[in-house]
XYZ file of N, CA and C in Angstrom:
849
model
N 75.552 117.440 191.449
C 75.646 118.475 190.409
C 74.323 119.226 190.341
N 74.409 120.559 190.352
C 73.206 121.382 190.335
C 72.558 121.337 188.963
N 71.245 121.264 188.925
C 70.497 121.242 187.661
C 70.201 122.673 187.205
N 70.209 122.873 185.888
C 69.970 124.208 185.324
C 68.487 124.529 185.362
N 68.174 125.744 185.785
C 66.782 126.187 185.842
C 66.345 126.619 184.444
N 65.381 125.936 183.899
C 64.907 126.239 182.534
C 63.726 127.199 182.517
N 63.344 127.715 183.647
C 62.190 128.618 183.696
C 62.387 129.865 182.838
N 63.534 130.554 182.892
C 63.717 131.750 182.039
C 63.597 131.434 180.558
N 64.134 130.275 180.154
C 64.052 129.916 178.742
C 62.619 129.717 178.307
N 61.840 129.068 179.167
C 60.438 128.869 178.834
C 59.695 130.203 178.771
N 60.013 131.092 179.694
C 59.375 132.407 179.698
C 59.731 133.177 178.441
N 60.993 133.139 178.052
C 61.426 133.864 176.858
C 60.799 133.288 175.598
N 60.737 131.960 175.528
C 60.122 131.319 174.367
C 58.641 131.673 174.255
N 57.964 131.650 175.385
C 56.552 132.029 175.386
C 56.374 133.486 174.981
N 57.313 134.326 175.410
C 57.248 135.739 175.019
C 57.406 135.900 173.522
N 58.293 135.114 172.913
C 58.470 135.179 171.462
C 57.220 134.716 170.741
N 56.618 133.659 171.250
C 55.411 133.144 170.609
C 54.221 134.089 170.758
N 54.260 134.899 171.794
C 53.136 135.803 172.037
C 53.251 137.118 171.283
N 54.356 137.336 170.561
C 54.496 138.577 169.789
C 53.468 138.578 168.662
N 52.649 139.624 168.513
C 51.597 139.663 167.476
C 52.175 139.982 166.098
N 52.771 138.969 165.468
C 53.376 139.189 164.160
C 52.349 139.671 163.137
N 51.126 139.131 163.188
C 50.101 139.546 162.231
C 49.799 141.024 162.316
N 49.694 141.530 163.543
C 49.399 142.957 163.712
C 50.608 143.810 163.368
N 51.777 143.329 163.752
C 52.990 144.135 163.533
C 53.265 144.292 162.042
N 53.144 143.205 161.289
C 53.436 143.272 159.857
C 52.211 143.731 159.070
N 51.008 143.313 159.512
C 49.807 143.655 158.772
C 49.378 145.102 158.920
N 49.681 145.699 160.085
C 49.255 147.088 160.313
C 49.856 148.057 159.298
N 51.182 147.996 159.005
C 51.716 148.909 157.984
C 51.099 148.676 156.608
N 50.833 147.412 156.260
C 50.226 147.131 154.959
C 48.816 147.705 154.889
N 48.046 147.521 155.963
C 46.691 148.080 155.993
C 46.719 149.599 155.901
N 47.692 150.212 156.589
C 47.809 151.673 156.544
C 48.136 152.149 155.132
N 48.989 151.412 154.423
C 49.346 151.794 153.060
C 48.141 151.652 152.115
N 47.363 150.583 152.297
C 46.174 150.394 151.465
C 45.175 151.523 151.712
N 45.010 151.879 152.981
C 44.093 152.978 153.315
C 44.579 154.298 152.737
N 45.903 154.509 152.799
C 46.463 155.737 152.225
C 46.284 155.776 150.715
N 46.422 154.606 150.044
C 46.234 154.555 148.596
C 44.792 154.875 148.223
N 43.855 154.349 149.033
C 42.438 154.630 148.777
C 42.147 156.125 148.938
N 42.734 156.753 149.955
C 42.534 158.183 150.154
C 43.141 158.984 149.004
N 44.288 158.519 148.494
C 44.919 159.216 147.367
C 44.043 159.148 146.123
N 43.440 157.968 145.871
C 42.547 157.832 144.713
C 41.317 158.726 144.868
N 40.785 158.786 146.079
C 39.626 159.642 146.319
C 39.999 161.112 146.143
N 41.198 161.468 146.572
C 41.655 162.849 146.399
C 41.775 163.210 144.924
N 42.249 162.265 144.120
C 42.360 162.510 142.677
C 40.983 162.755 142.065
N 40.011 161.923 142.463
C 38.663 162.105 141.920
C 38.059 163.425 142.386
N 38.272 163.779 143.647
C 37.742 165.046 144.145
C 38.365 166.214 143.386
N 39.646 166.108 143.066
C 40.311 167.169 142.307
C 39.697 167.294 140.918
N 39.497 166.154 140.230
C 38.919 166.183 138.891
C 37.508 166.754 138.931
N 36.739 166.340 139.936
C 35.341 166.760 140.015
C 35.209 168.234 140.370
N 36.057 168.712 141.289
C 35.916 170.093 141.751
C 36.618 171.097 140.847
N 37.684 170.681 140.181
C 38.469 171.615 139.374
C 38.085 171.562 137.904
N 37.894 170.350 137.367
C 37.714 170.238 135.922
C 36.315 169.969 135.440
N 35.344 169.741 136.343
C 33.990 169.410 135.918
C 32.983 170.324 136.588
N 31.860 170.460 135.948
C 30.754 171.223 136.520
C 29.462 170.442 136.315
N 28.473 170.713 137.146
C 27.192 170.004 137.070
C 26.323 170.577 135.953
N 25.614 169.676 135.288
C 24.653 170.095 134.263
C 23.242 170.088 134.847
N 22.305 170.598 134.090
C 20.930 170.685 134.577
C 20.294 169.317 134.776
N 20.739 168.330 133.991
C 20.155 166.991 134.105
C 20.899 166.116 135.106
N 21.779 166.719 135.908
C 22.491 165.972 136.945
C 23.782 165.331 136.489
N 24.208 165.559 135.270
C 25.452 165.000 134.772
C 26.643 165.901 135.050
N 27.745 165.579 134.392
C 28.973 166.351 134.538
C 29.407 166.887 133.188
N 29.938 168.095 133.196
C 30.395 168.740 131.975
C 31.781 169.309 132.203
N 32.655 169.111 131.221
C 34.020 169.616 131.333
C 34.031 171.143 131.333
N 34.885 171.700 132.181
C 35.046 173.150 132.249
C 36.077 173.584 131.205
N 35.713 174.557 130.406
C 36.614 175.093 129.388
C 37.119 176.462 129.819
N 38.359 176.712 129.493
C 38.965 178.020 129.735
C 39.151 178.700 128.383
N 38.666 179.910 128.259
C 38.733 180.634 126.988
C 39.831 181.689 127.041
N 40.657 181.692 125.993
C 41.718 182.683 125.842
C 41.463 183.469 124.562
N 41.444 184.748 124.680
C 41.237 185.596 123.508
C 42.585 186.061 122.976
N 42.772 185.927 121.683
C 44.021 186.378 121.068
C 43.730 186.827 119.631
N 44.739 187.367 118.988
C 44.588 187.890 117.631
C 45.125 186.873 116.636
N 44.348 186.611 115.602
C 44.761 185.668 114.559
C 44.277 186.178 113.209
N 45.204 186.367 112.296
C 44.877 186.866 110.949
C 44.101 188.177 111.011
N 44.499 189.022 111.954
C 43.872 190.326 112.051
C 42.491 190.318 112.671
N 42.088 189.174 113.232
C 40.757 189.080 113.823
C 40.881 188.604 115.267
N 39.899 189.014 116.083
C 39.863 188.574 117.468
C 39.331 187.150 117.525
N 40.124 186.255 118.108
C 39.789 184.828 118.128
C 39.845 184.303 119.557
N 38.994 183.352 119.835
C 38.951 182.740 121.160
C 39.419 181.296 121.065
N 40.329 180.929 121.963
C 40.798 179.553 122.073
C 40.153 178.934 123.305
N 39.391 177.862 123.103
C 38.724 177.167 124.201
C 39.483 175.888 124.516
N 39.938 175.780 125.749
C 40.754 174.645 126.170
C 40.125 174.004 127.402
N 39.948 172.678 127.428
C 39.462 172.024 128.648
C 40.456 172.217 129.791
N 39.960 172.590 130.940
C 40.831 172.891 132.065
C 41.652 171.682 132.487
N 41.089 170.492 132.365
C 41.798 169.281 132.800
C 43.037 168.988 131.952
N 43.097 169.576 130.751
C 44.239 169.308 129.882
C 45.425 170.220 130.162
N 45.235 171.247 130.993
C 46.336 172.190 131.237
C 46.767 172.238 132.693
N 46.161 171.423 133.541
C 46.562 171.370 134.947
C 47.002 169.942 135.264
N 48.021 169.788 136.091
C 48.458 168.427 136.461
C 47.464 167.786 137.420
N 47.075 166.570 137.095
C 46.150 165.821 137.948
C 46.967 164.982 138.928
N 46.733 165.107 140.228
C 47.523 164.327 141.201
C 47.147 162.858 141.173
N 48.118 162.032 140.809
C 47.943 160.577 140.842
C 49.079 159.979 141.666
N 49.009 160.153 142.986
C 50.034 159.606 143.868
C 49.745 158.140 144.148
N 50.787 157.329 144.072
C 50.632 155.898 144.314
C 51.834 155.389 145.094
N 51.593 154.424 145.975
C 52.668 153.785 146.738
C 53.347 152.776 145.829
N 54.625 152.943 145.617
C 55.373 152.089 144.715
C 56.085 150.956 145.455
N 56.697 151.244 146.609
C 57.453 150.240 147.346
C 57.122 150.318 148.825
N 57.038 149.143 149.459
C 56.855 149.040 150.897
C 57.893 148.060 151.422
N 58.796 148.544 152.240
C 59.829 147.705 152.846
C 59.573 147.618 154.346
N 59.365 146.396 154.822
C 59.128 146.159 156.246
C 60.259 145.292 156.773
N 61.050 145.845 157.686
C 62.155 145.115 158.316
C 61.797 144.866 159.772
N 61.794 143.578 160.151
C 61.393 143.202 161.506
C 62.488 142.350 162.136
N 62.829 142.657 163.368
C 63.857 141.904 164.082
C 63.384 141.644 165.500
N 63.419 140.375 165.897
C 63.054 139.994 167.267
C 64.264 139.351 167.918
N 64.585 139.752 169.123
C 65.736 139.229 169.853
C 65.262 138.737 171.212
N 65.489 137.452 171.471
C 65.113 136.832 172.736
C 66.385 136.252 173.354
N 66.653 136.577 174.588
C 67.804 136.012 175.299
C 67.350 135.533 176.666
N 67.906 134.394 177.088
C 67.550 133.828 178.386
C 68.789 133.205 179.004
N 68.882 133.257 180.285
C 70.021 132.658 180.993
C 69.568 132.230 182.370
N 70.181 131.171 182.841
C 69.893 130.680 184.188
C 71.153 130.049 184.759
N 71.404 130.231 185.993
C 72.573 129.624 186.648
C 72.201 129.243 188.068
N 72.691 128.098 188.473
C 72.456 127.605 189.835
C 73.792 127.165 190.415
N 74.134 127.673 191.544
C 75.390 127.335 192.211
C 75.085 126.863 193.628
N 75.606 125.709 193.974
C 75.372 125.148 195.301
C 76.671 124.596 195.861
N 77.042 125.046 197.027
C 78.282 124.597 197.693
C 77.946 124.094 199.091
N 78.411 122.898 199.431
C 78.175 122.294 200.753
C 79.504 121.793 201.322
N 79.817 122.161 202.532
C 81.061 121.732 203.182
C 80.723 121.240 204.597
N 81.146 120.051 204.929
C 80.902 119.457 206.259
C 82.215 118.908 206.825
N 82.398 119.045 208.115
C 83.592 118.482 208.786
C 83.216 117.991 210.183
N 83.864 116.922 210.615
C 83.612 116.336 211.944
C 84.949 115.912 212.552
N 85.197 116.328 213.728
C 86.463 116.001 214.414
C 86.129 115.416 215.799
N 86.667 114.264 216.098
C 86.465 113.579 217.390
C 87.835 113.298 218.011
N 87.999 113.675 219.197
C 89.285 113.433 219.899
C 89.041 112.887 221.311
N 89.793 111.928 221.702
C 89.644 111.334 223.060
C 91.013 110.894 223.588
N 91.239 111.073 224.875
C 92.496 110.630 225.521
C 92.207 110.128 226.939
N 92.832 109.089 227.268
C 92.652 108.492 228.603
C 94.038 108.296 229.227
N 94.183 108.735 230.444
C 95.464 108.598 231.158
C 95.190 108.009 232.546
N 95.804 106.912 232.827
C 95.598 106.222 234.119
C 96.954 106.083 234.821
N 96.996 106.502 236.056
C 98.212 106.364 236.873
C 97.853 105.594 238.166
N 98.722 104.771 238.609
C 98.475 104.023 239.867
C 99.790 103.734 240.614
N 99.706 103.568 242.003
C 100.910 103.270 242.810
C 100.549 103.089 244.285
N 101.482 102.661 245.028
C 101.295 102.446 246.481
C 102.267 103.344 247.212
N 101.776 103.949 248.231
C 102.614 104.858 249.011
C 102.381 104.564 250.484
N 103.534 104.135 251.213
C 103.533 103.903 252.647
C 102.425 102.954 253.040
N 102.348 102.017 252.313
C 101.386 101.010 252.725
C 99.954 101.404 252.462
N 99.851 102.535 251.994
C 98.480 102.999 251.691
C 98.297 102.999 250.168
N 97.189 102.371 249.710
C 96.992 102.293 248.237
C 96.610 103.674 247.695
N 97.225 104.023 246.652
C 96.945 105.328 246.013
C 96.861 105.118 244.506
N 95.855 105.667 243.896
C 95.693 105.550 242.425
C 95.256 106.893 241.827
N 95.565 107.134 240.591
C 95.225 108.404 239.881
C 94.882 108.107 238.415
N 93.784 108.598 237.930
C 93.379 108.351 236.549
C 92.902 109.670 235.917
N 93.326 109.916 234.759
C 92.924 111.102 233.982
C 92.323 110.659 232.652
N 91.241 111.362 232.175
C 90.587 111.051 230.889
C 90.082 112.364 230.267
N 90.309 112.548 229.020
C 89.828 113.743 228.293
C 89.267 113.323 226.927
N 88.272 114.034 226.463
C 87.649 113.733 225.148
C 87.195 115.043 224.491
N 87.255 115.107 223.235
C 86.803 116.303 222.481
C 86.136 115.892 221.165
N 85.072 116.546 220.831
C 84.334 116.275 219.579
C 83.983 117.640 218.952
N 84.225 117.838 217.662
C 83.865 119.084 216.957
C 83.211 118.740 215.615
N 82.238 119.515 215.222
C 81.522 119.291 213.956
C 81.310 120.637 213.273
N 81.498 120.694 211.952
C 81.358 121.939 211.188
C 80.704 121.630 209.841
N 79.738 122.436 209.467
C 79.029 122.242 208.201
C 78.770 123.601 207.563
N 79.237 123.817 206.315
C 79.028 125.052 205.543
C 78.198 124.725 204.294
N 77.240 125.591 203.968
C 76.384 125.374 202.785
C 76.161 126.715 202.085
N 76.392 126.765 200.811
C 76.196 127.973 200.001
C 75.383 127.599 198.758
N 74.308 128.322 198.486
C 73.465 128.078 197.302
C 73.204 129.406 196.584
N 73.367 129.404 195.294
C 73.165 130.608 194.484
C 72.321 130.255 193.254
N 71.318 131.072 192.915
C 70.488 130.863 191.716
C 70.318 132.195 191.003
N 70.618 132.223 189.744
C 70.447 133.410 188.903
C 69.539 133.041 187.734
N 68.541 133.874 187.456
C 67.631 133.677 186.321
C 67.472 135.020 185.599
N 67.730 135.026 184.303
C 67.653 136.243 183.512
C 66.995 135.927 182.163
N 66.201 136.892 181.660
C 65.672 136.781 180.301
C 65.321 138.182 179.817
N 65.327 138.355 178.508
C 64.982 139.646 177.911
C 64.317 139.405 176.557
N 63.398 140.275 176.205
C 62.690 140.213 174.922
C 62.825 141.580 174.248
N 63.230 141.604 173.003
C 63.410 142.864 172.280
C 63.045 142.648 170.818
N 62.237 143.554 170.259
C 61.958 143.486 168.831
C 61.834 144.902 168.283
N 62.332 145.080 167.101
C 62.315 146.384 166.419
C 61.757 146.186 165.008
N 61.190 147.239 164.463
C 60.616 147.176 163.128
C 60.861 148.497 162.411
N 61.323 148.420 161.191
C 61.536 149.581 160.338
C 60.608 149.476 159.130
N 59.879 150.533 158.861
C 58.961 150.562 157.722
C 59.359 151.718 156.813
N 59.652 151.405 155.566
C 60.003 152.419 154.573
C 58.973 152.377 153.446
N 58.333 153.505 153.207
C 57.307 153.596 152.169
C 57.762 154.626 151.126
N 57.747 154.236 149.866
C 58.114 155.130 148.784
C 56.895 155.349 147.887
N 56.561 156.589 147.659
C 55.411 156.940 146.826
C 55.834 157.987 145.800
N 55.088 158.052 144.712
C 55.394 159.034 143.674
C 54.224 159.170 142.723
N 54.387 160.039 141.737
C 53.343 160.256 140.739
C 53.205 159.009 139.888
N 52.015 158.436 139.878
C 51.777 157.206 139.139
C 51.358 157.528 137.706
N 51.430 156.504 136.857
C 50.957 156.673 135.484
C 49.454 156.929 135.485
N 49.024 157.715 134.550
C 47.605 158.043 134.465
C 46.813 156.804 134.055
N 45.676 156.564 134.688
C 44.845 155.427 134.282
C 44.449 155.509 132.811
N 44.264 154.336 132.200
C 43.974 154.296 130.763
C 42.690 155.051 130.435
N 41.699 154.928 131.297
C 40.433 155.625 131.035
C 40.588 157.126 131.041
N 41.320 157.640 132.054
C 41.519 159.086 132.124
C 42.390 159.575 130.984
N 43.380 158.772 130.601
C 44.229 159.163 129.468
C 43.399 159.278 128.187
N 42.431 158.374 128.021
C 41.575 158.438 126.835
C 40.686 159.674 126.891
N 40.185 159.981 128.086
C 39.348 161.180 128.232
C 40.136 162.431 127.863
N 41.364 162.531 128.371
C 42.185 163.711 128.067
C 42.540 163.769 126.587
N 42.717 162.597 125.966
C 42.999 162.591 124.523
C 41.820 163.167 123.746
N 40.615 162.770 124.152
C 39.418 163.302 123.483
C 39.280 164.798 123.737
N 39.553 165.212 124.988
C 39.469 166.630 125.300
C 40.508 167.439 124.528
N 41.688 166.857 124.319
C 42.711 167.555 123.535
C 42.240 167.781 122.101
N 41.505 166.804 121.585
C 41.000 166.952 120.218
C 39.904 168.004 120.130
N 39.311 168.352 121.277
C 38.237 169.348 121.267
C 38.760 170.777 121.350
N 40.070 170.940 121.499
C 40.632 172.295 121.540
C 40.493 172.943 120.161
N 39.897 174.098 120.105
C 39.683 174.769 118.829
C 39.618 176.280 119.034
N 39.766 176.964 117.949
C 39.637 178.421 117.958
C 38.316 178.815 117.317
N 37.675 179.802 117.912
C 36.382 180.282 117.425
C 36.427 181.800 117.348
N 35.883 182.329 116.254
C 35.815 183.779 116.112
C 34.914 184.367 117.198
N 35.296 185.532 117.702
C 34.540 186.164 118.783
C 33.098 186.483 118.374
N 32.826 186.616 117.099
C 31.470 186.884 116.617
C 30.715 185.598 116.265
N 31.410 184.465 116.336
C 30.819 183.224 115.874
C 31.304 182.905 114.468
N 30.959 181.741 113.971
C 31.418 181.323 112.651
C 30.269 180.702 111.869
N 30.164 181.098 110.590
C 29.174 180.526 109.686
C 29.890 179.906 108.502
N 29.417 178.736 108.104
C 29.995 178.047 106.949
C 28.870 177.654 105.994
N 29.045 177.964 104.683
C 28.043 177.668 103.648
C 28.675 176.728 102.633
N 28.026 175.603 102.390
C 28.611 174.607 101.483
C 28.690 175.117 100.049
N 27.640 175.798 99.584
C 27.615 176.334 98.218
C 27.083 177.765 98.254
N 27.903 178.694 97.762
C 27.452 180.084 97.696
C 26.888 180.430 96.326
N 27.145 179.615 95.342
C 26.553 179.763 94.019
C 25.715 178.516 93.748
N 24.407 178.683 93.871
C 23.478 177.554 93.748
C 22.720 177.667 92.430
N 22.610 176.549 91.760
C 21.891 176.518 90.481
C 20.617 175.708 90.657
N 19.503 176.259 90.187
C 18.219 175.575 90.289
C 18.142 174.448 89.269
N 17.710 173.319 89.759
C 17.484 172.163 88.888
C 16.053 171.718 89.103
N 15.292 171.799 88.034
C 13.869 171.499 88.115
C 13.190 172.356 89.181
N 13.614 173.602 89.247
C 12.976 174.571 90.126
C 13.443 174.541 91.573
N 14.463 173.729 91.887
C 14.953 173.651 93.263
C 16.475 173.680 93.309
N 16.986 174.303 94.349
C 18.428 174.332 94.608
C 18.655 174.369 96.112
N 19.810 173.904 96.551
C 20.027 173.835 98.009
C 21.483 174.089 98.376
N 21.660 174.464 99.625
C 22.989 174.612 100.221
C 22.881 174.270 101.699
N 23.995 173.874 102.294
C 23.993 173.475 103.716
C 24.775 174.525 104.508
N 24.143 175.033 105.584
C 24.731 176.120 106.371
C 24.939 175.645 107.807
N 26.107 175.917 108.362
C 26.386 175.628 109.774
C 26.755 176.922 110.480
N 26.452 176.962 111.760
C 26.760 178.162 112.558
C 27.232 177.740 113.946
N 28.374 178.299 114.376
C 28.902 178.119 115.718
C 28.852 179.446 116.445
N 28.312 179.417 117.660
C 28.266 180.646 118.436
C 29.647 180.961 119.004
N 29.849 182.108 119.630
C 31.181 182.461 120.158
C 31.728 181.474 121.191
N 30.853 180.645 121.776
C 31.320 179.632 122.727
C 31.720 178.334 122.049
N 31.564 178.279 120.724
C 31.981 177.098 119.986
C 30.924 176.031 119.820
N 29.668 176.329 120.152
C 28.594 175.345 120.032
C 27.769 175.607 118.774
N 27.332 174.515 118.137
C 26.452 174.648 116.978
C 25.074 175.110 117.433
N 24.511 176.072 116.693
C 23.152 176.556 116.947
C 22.432 176.709 115.606
N 21.981 175.589 115.090
C 21.340 175.603 113.776
C 19.987 176.312 113.801
N 19.358 176.382 114.996
C 18.048 177.025 115.072
C 18.114 178.538 114.838
N 19.299 179.105 114.946
C 19.434 180.547 114.757
C 19.671 180.952 113.297
N 19.798 179.969 112.420
C 20.057 180.278 111.012
C 18.766 180.780 110.347
N 18.868 181.938 109.732
C 17.723 182.549 109.042
C 18.143 182.971 107.635
N 17.184 182.986 106.722
C 17.458 183.351 105.331
C 16.557 184.516 104.938
N 17.212 185.538 104.388
C 16.479 186.733 103.921
C 16.816 186.961 102.448
N 15.833 187.435 101.718
C 16.047 187.716 100.303
C 16.467 189.172 100.123
N 17.444 189.372 99.216
C 17.908 190.730 98.906
C 17.333 191.144 97.535
N 16.655 192.283 97.543
C 16.077 192.828 96.318
C 16.578 194.259 96.146
N 17.166 194.495 94.968
C 17.729 195.826 94.665
C 18.765 196.234 95.708
N 19.535 195.254 96.138
C 20.611 195.548 97.077
C 20.167 195.740 98.503
N 18.886 195.513 98.759
C 18.393 195.681 100.121
C 17.865 194.356 100.652
N 18.118 194.108 101.902
C 17.663 192.869 102.541
C 16.267 193.079 103.092
N 15.378 192.142 102.741
C 14.011 192.219 103.235
C 13.981 191.981 104.748
N 13.055 192.634 105.409
C 12.971 192.527 106.866
C 12.472 191.164 107.300
N 11.644 190.539 106.472
C 11.080 189.245 106.837
C 11.851 188.107 106.173
N 11.728 186.917 106.755
C 12.369 185.749 106.176
C 11.804 185.473 104.796
N 12.660 184.982 103.918
C 12.242 184.752 102.539
C 11.297 183.558 102.465
N 10.129 183.725 101.840
C 9.203 182.595 101.667
C 9.661 181.632 100.584
N 10.678 182.044 99.794
C 11.148 181.205 98.697
C 12.309 180.307 99.112
N 12.584 180.232 100.405
C 13.662 179.359 100.910
C 13.142 178.607 102.119
N 13.251 177.305 102.071
C 12.804 176.448 103.180
C 14.027 175.989 103.969
N 14.046 176.282 105.265
C 15.193 175.959 106.124
C 14.819 174.803 107.039
N 15.609 173.715 106.978
C 15.374 172.536 107.827
C 16.609 172.313 108.700
N 16.543 172.698 109.987
C 17.721 172.558 110.858
C 17.875 171.137 111.399
N 19.103 170.765 111.700
C 19.398 169.515 112.393
C 20.333 169.826 113.563
N 21.054 168.826 114.074
C 21.901 169.042 115.250
C 23.116 169.909 114.950
N 23.548 169.957 113.699
C 24.769 170.696 113.356
C 24.469 171.961 112.555
N 23.679 171.829 111.542
C 23.406 172.975 110.681
C 21.978 172.942 110.161
N 21.785 173.531 108.965
C 20.455 173.603 108.380
C 20.566 173.470 106.866
N 19.648 172.711 106.291
C 19.575 172.575 104.838
C 18.626 173.635 104.308
N 19.162 174.476 103.436
C 18.368 175.565 102.864
C 18.017 175.208 101.410
N 16.727 175.101 101.125
C 16.249 174.735 99.789
C 15.601 175.972 99.164
N 16.136 176.364 98.011
C 15.645 177.564 97.317
C 14.679 177.159 96.200
N 13.674 178.007 96.033
C 12.666 177.757 94.994
C 12.673 178.823 93.900
N 13.477 179.862 94.080
C 13.484 180.978 93.122
C 14.891 181.546 93.050
N 15.277 181.955 91.876
C 16.594 182.563 91.690
C 16.637 183.930 92.334
N 17.834 184.333 92.723
C 17.999 185.630 93.347
C 19.156 185.632 94.327
N 19.272 186.727 95.083
C 20.303 186.858 96.111
C 19.660 186.607 97.480
N 20.329 185.805 98.270
C 19.819 185.471 99.600
C 20.914 185.700 100.648
N 20.491 186.214 101.776
C 21.416 186.497 102.871
C 21.177 185.519 104.018
N 22.210 184.748 104.371
C 22.150 183.828 105.514
C 22.641 184.573 106.750
N 21.841 184.557 107.807
C 22.222 185.269 109.027
C 22.055 184.355 110.240
N 22.968 184.525 111.203
C 22.887 183.818 112.487
C 23.779 184.569 113.470
N 23.187 185.079 114.551
C 23.962 185.876 115.497
C 24.498 187.107 114.830
N 25.839 187.308 114.964
C 26.503 188.445 114.341
C 27.172 188.073 113.027
N 26.900 186.874 112.499
C 27.529 186.422 111.243
C 26.507 186.422 110.118
N 27.020 186.508 108.926
C 26.149 186.464 107.738
C 26.963 186.057 106.529
N 26.252 185.505 105.527
C 26.914 185.077 104.286
C 25.910 185.205 103.148
N 26.372 185.608 101.955
C 25.518 185.844 100.787
C 25.549 184.640 99.851
N 24.383 184.235 99.388
C 24.253 183.096 98.444
C 23.544 183.600 97.179
N 24.130 183.237 96.036
C 23.549 183.628 94.751
C 22.938 182.391 94.099
N 21.631 182.478 93.784
C 20.899 181.350 93.200
C 20.516 181.724 91.764
N 20.862 180.820 90.830
C 20.546 181.040 89.397
C 19.710 179.913 88.885
């Protein structure tokens, strides 16, 4: 009985073991991680280039977009952070499906056929007699031998290795990070309207002197919406006319938001800053 050749099976098994499963499965995962990192970097580049600008001290400052419109019969400016009105790209890989299939097939066949034959034939014929006193004899002998041998051998060895892989990646707009969401919430709260000439606010327009002193608190916002307390000035009005010089009877102490104005004498005082002004009466 012919023995089966196991060489193809061993070759196929070795081929299966030599398939780089780590590279085949790990490569798509590594590619997805790299793509996610590039997406995060793209988001930061978008925020930095579109919504932020550099300050003199090397920091970052939000870019505001100003819209001018009419409100209560006055020209008003609406300042909005640019990051709050443009969509920020936050692409993220949500699902990764890796389908891998390996197919190994091996076959071997051995066929051996042997046929032998041997044929031997022999015949002997002897004749004898006497004729006319003279001895006469006759003998015949024949022999035949034949031999035949047939041999057929067949060997078939087959093997195949096949593997396929399908990778499906699904990505979409991800939820905004908590930190960025908080930043946008703060920026949303900073949206405000500012008069095109600026805005001045006076806490008390009718001030009464107590023990020779009276005070009021004045704030001023420039047309860009920033406080500029250093620009607040106080002038005294006499006979309906504003004096050219600052009033010596009012002491102005500015801080980060506004200025505390302390009066030492009764009268009319004009608060001025930029293109805004307000009248204070001290008694």
